[in-house]
CSV table of C-alpha atoms in Angstrom, one decimal:
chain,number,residue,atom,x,y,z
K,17,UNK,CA,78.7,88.7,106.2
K,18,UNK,CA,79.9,91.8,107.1
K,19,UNK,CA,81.6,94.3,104.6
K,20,UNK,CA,82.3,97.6,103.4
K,21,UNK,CA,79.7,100.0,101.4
K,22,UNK,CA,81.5,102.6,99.7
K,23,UNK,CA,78.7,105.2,97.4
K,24,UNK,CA,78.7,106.9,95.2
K,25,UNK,CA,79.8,104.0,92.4
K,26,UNK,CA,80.8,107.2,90.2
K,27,UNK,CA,80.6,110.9,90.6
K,28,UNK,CA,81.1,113.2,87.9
K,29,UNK,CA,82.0,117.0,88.7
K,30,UNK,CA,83.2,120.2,86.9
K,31,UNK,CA,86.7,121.2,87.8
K,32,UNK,CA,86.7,123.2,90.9
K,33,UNK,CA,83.9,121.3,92.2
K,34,UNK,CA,84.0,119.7,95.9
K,35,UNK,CA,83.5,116.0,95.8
K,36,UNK,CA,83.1,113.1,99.0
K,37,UNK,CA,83.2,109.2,98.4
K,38,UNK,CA,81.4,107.7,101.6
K,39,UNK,CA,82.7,103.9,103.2
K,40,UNK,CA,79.9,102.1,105.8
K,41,UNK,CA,79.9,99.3,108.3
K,42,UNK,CA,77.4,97.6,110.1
K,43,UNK,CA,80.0,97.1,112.8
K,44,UNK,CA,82.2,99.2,114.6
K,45,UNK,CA,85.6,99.4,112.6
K,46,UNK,CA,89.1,98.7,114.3
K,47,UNK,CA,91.0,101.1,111.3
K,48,UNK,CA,90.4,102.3,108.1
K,49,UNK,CA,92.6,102.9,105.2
K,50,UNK,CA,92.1,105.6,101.8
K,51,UNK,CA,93.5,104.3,98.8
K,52,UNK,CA,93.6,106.3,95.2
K,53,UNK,CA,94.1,104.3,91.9
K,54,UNK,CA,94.6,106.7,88.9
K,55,UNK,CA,93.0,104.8,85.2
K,56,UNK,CA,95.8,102.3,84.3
K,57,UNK,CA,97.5,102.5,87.1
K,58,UNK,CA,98.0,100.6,90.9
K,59,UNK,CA,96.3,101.7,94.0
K,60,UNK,CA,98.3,104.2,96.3
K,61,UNK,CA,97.8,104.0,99.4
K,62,UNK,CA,96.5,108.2,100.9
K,63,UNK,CA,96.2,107.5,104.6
K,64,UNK,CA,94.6,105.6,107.6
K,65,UNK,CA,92.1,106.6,110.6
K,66,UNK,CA,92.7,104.8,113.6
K,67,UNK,CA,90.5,107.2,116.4
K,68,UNK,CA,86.8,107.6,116.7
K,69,UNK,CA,85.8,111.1,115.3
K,70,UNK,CA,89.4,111.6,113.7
K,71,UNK,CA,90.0,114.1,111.0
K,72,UNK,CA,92.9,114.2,109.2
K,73,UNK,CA,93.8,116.6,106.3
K,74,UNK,CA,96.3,116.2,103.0
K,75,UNK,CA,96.3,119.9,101.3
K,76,UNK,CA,92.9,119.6,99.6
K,77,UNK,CA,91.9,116.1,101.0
K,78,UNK,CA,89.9,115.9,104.4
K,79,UNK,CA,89.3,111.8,105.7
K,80,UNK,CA,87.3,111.4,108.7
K,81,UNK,CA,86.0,108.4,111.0
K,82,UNK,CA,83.0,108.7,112.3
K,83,UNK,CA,82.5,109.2,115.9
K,84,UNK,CA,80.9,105.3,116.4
K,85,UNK,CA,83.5,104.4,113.9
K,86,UNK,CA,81.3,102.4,111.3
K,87,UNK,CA,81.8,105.1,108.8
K,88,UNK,CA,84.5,107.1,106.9
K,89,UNK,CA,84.5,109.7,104.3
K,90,UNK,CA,86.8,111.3,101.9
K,91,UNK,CA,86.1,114.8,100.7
K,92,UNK,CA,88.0,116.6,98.3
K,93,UNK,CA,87.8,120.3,98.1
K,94,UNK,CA,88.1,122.1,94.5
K,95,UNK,CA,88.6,119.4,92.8
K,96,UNK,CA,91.5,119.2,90.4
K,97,UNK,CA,92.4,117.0,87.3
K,98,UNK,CA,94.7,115.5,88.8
K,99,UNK,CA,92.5,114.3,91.1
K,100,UNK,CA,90.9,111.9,88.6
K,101,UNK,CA,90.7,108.3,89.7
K,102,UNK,CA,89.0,105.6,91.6
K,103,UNK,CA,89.1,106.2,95.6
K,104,UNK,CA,88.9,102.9,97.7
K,105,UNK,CA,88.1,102.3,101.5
K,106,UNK,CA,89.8,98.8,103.1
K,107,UNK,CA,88.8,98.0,106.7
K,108,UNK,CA,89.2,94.6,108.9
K,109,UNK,CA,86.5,92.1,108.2
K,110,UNK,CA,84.8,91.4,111.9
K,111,UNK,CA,86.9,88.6,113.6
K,112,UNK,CA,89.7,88.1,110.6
K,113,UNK,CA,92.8,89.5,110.2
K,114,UNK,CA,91.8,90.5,106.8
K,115,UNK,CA,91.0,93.4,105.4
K,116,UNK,CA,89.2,94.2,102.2
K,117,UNK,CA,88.3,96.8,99.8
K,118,UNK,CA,85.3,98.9,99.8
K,119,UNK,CA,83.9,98.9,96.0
K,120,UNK,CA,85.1,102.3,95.2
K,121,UNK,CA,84.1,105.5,93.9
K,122,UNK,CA,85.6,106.4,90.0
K,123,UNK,CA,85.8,110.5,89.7
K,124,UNK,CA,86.2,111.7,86.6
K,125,UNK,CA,86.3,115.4,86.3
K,126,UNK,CA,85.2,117.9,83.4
K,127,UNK,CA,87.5,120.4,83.1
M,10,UNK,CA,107.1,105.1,101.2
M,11,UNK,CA,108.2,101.1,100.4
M,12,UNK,CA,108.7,99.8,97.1
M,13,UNK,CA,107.0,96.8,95.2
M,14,UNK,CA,108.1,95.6,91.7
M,15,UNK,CA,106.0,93.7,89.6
M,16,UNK,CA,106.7,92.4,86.1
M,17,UNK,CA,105.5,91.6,83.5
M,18,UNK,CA,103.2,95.1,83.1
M,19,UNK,CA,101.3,93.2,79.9
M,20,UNK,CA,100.9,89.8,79.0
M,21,UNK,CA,99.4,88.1,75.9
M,22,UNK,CA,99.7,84.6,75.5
M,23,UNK,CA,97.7,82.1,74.1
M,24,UNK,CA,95.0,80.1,75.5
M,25,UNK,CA,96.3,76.7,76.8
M,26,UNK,CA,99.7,78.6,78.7
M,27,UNK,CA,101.1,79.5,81.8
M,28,UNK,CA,102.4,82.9,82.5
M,29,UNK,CA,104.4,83.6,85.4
M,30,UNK,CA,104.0,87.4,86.7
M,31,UNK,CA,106.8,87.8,89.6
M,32,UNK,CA,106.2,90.2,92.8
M,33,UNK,CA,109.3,91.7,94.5
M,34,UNK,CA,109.5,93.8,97.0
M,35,UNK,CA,113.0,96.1,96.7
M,36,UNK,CA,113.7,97.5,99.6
M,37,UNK,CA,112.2,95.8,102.4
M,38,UNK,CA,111.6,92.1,103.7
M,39,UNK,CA,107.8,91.3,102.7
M,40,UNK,CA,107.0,88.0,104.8
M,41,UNK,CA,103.5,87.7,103.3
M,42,UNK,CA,102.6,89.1,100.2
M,43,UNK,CA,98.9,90.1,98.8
M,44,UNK,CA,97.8,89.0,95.1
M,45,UNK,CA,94.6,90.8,93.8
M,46,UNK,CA,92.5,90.7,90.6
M,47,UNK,CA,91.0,94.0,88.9
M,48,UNK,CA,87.8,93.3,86.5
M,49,UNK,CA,87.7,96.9,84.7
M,50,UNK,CA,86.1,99.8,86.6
M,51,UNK,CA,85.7,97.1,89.6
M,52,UNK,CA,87.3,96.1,93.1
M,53,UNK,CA,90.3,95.0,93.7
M,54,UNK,CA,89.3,91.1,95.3
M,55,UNK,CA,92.2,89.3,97.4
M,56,UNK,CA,92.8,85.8,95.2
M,57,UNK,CA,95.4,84.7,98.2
M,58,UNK,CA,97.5,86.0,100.7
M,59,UNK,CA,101.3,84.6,100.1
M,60,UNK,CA,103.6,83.4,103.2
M,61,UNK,CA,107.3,83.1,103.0
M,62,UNK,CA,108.4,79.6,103.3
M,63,UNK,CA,105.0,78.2,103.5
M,64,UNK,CA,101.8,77.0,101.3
M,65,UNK,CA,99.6,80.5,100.0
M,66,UNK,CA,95.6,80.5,101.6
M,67,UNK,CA,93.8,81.4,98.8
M,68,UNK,CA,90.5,82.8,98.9
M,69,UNK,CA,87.1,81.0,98.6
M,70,UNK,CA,85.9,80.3,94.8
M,71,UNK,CA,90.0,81.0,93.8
M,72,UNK,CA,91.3,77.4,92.6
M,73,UNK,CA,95.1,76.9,94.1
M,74,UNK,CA,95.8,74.9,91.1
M,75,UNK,CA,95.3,77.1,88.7
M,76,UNK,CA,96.8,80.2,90.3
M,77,UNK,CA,100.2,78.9,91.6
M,78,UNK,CA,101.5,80.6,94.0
M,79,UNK,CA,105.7,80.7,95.4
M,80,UNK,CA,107.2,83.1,97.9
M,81,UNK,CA,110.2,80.9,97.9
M,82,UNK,CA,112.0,84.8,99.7
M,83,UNK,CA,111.5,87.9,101.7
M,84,UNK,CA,111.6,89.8,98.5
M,85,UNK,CA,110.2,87.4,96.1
M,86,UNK,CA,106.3,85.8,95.3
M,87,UNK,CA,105.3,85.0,91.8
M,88,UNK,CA,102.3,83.9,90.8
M,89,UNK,CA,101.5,81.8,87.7
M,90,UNK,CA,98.6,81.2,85.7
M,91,UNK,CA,98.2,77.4,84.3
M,92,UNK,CA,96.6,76.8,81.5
M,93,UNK,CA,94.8,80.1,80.8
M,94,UNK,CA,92.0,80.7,79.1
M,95,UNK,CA,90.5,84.0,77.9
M,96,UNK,CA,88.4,84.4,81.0
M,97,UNK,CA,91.4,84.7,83.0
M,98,UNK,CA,92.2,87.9,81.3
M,99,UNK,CA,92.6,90.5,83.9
M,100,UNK,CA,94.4,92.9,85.6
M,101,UNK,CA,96.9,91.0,88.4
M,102,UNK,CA,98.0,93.1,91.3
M,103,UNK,CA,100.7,92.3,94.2
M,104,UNK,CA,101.1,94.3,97.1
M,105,UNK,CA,103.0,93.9,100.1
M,106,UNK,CA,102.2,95.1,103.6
M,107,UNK,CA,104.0,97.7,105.4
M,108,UNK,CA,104.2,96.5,108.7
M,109,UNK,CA,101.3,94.4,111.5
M,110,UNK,CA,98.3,92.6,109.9
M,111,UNK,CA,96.4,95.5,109.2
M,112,UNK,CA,99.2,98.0,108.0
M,113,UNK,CA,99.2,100.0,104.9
M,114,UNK,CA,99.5,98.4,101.7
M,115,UNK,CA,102.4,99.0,98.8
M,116,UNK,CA,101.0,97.9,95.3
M,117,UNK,CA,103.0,96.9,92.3
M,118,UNK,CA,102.6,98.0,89.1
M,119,UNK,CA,100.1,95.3,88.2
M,120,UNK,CA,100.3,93.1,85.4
M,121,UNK,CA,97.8,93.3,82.6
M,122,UNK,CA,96.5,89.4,81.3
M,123,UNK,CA,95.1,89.2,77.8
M,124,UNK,CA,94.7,85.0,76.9
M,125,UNK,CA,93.7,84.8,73.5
């Protein structure tokens, strides 16, 4: 069935370092949504891209949609400690109203 | 943004109990309600999608009577885990949507399982 690739699993970096966390679809997405969970903690929800080819920018954090809107990305430039965490996707499922999580990237950061 | 309580954070009880781990939402009317479970360093996979006033749809391969589910209000859904065993130790998140089917989501804290 359809679903949500998300890659890298992990990505390690050295502080100041520019990192990108990837989501893909086989079929065309309706929305997609950024979430960040720090270790321990719950998922907060960063953003969602609605338009095909959109780019949307949070200080250091750029999200786009692709232009045939099966694919998103997340890049963060000069990484940060703070940044450290595990970044998820979560798009519609194809013909559901239900959404679900891509599998996540986990950044850690060496600083 | 909204706000989601959950509670307990951490749980340990012993095999063979139930534990009740409540969702509320504190400043707006939540009429369905999300429960996830977290394996460490994994995905956050929907057990079962709460509706106020009505019977939960769980999720394929997630048994409804073992993971009991109530959203007897707008602001409340609890979930409770009967008769757990040590493979039910997990983490337990509720979240709540913000507004249409595929609005943004607003997690709890997330409760913490550990059946001994």
């Amino acid at each position: 069935g359809q679903q949500v690739m998300q890659i890298p699993q992990y990505q390690h970096v050295q502080e100041g370092e520019d990192f990108t966390t990837y989501c893909n679809s086989s079929t065309t997405l309706s929305n997609i949504q950024w979430y960040k969970q720090r270790p321990g903690g719950h998922p907060v929800f960063l953003i969602q891209l609605v338009k095909s080819g959109e780019v949307k920018k949070q200080k250091r954090l750029t999200f786009q949609f692709g232009e045939a809107k099966k694919n998103s990305s997340l890049h963060i430039t000069a990484t940060q400690t703070t940044d450290v965490g595990t970044y998820f996707c979560r798009a519609p499922i194809q013909g559901a109203q239900k959404l679900v999580f891509g599998q996540g990237t986990r950044l850690t950061i060496n600083p | 943004g909204a706000v989601v309580s959950q509670h307990p954070s951490r749980v340990i009880c012993k095999s063979g109990t139930s534990v009740k781990i409540e969702c509320r939402s504190l400043d707006f009317q939540a009429t369905t309600m999300f429960w996830y479970r977290q394996f460490p360093k994994q995905s956050l996979m929907l057990m079962a999608t709460s509706n106020e006033g009505s019977k939960a749809t769980y999720e394929q391969g997630v048994e409804k009577d073992k993971f009991l589910i109530n959203h007897a209000s707008l602001t409340l859904s609890t979930l409770t885990v009967t008769s757990a065993h040590p493979e039910d130790s997990s983490f337990y998140i509720c979240s709540a949507r913000g507004g249409g089917w595929a609005g943004e989501l607003f997690f709890g804290e997330g409760s913490r399982l550990t059946v001994l």
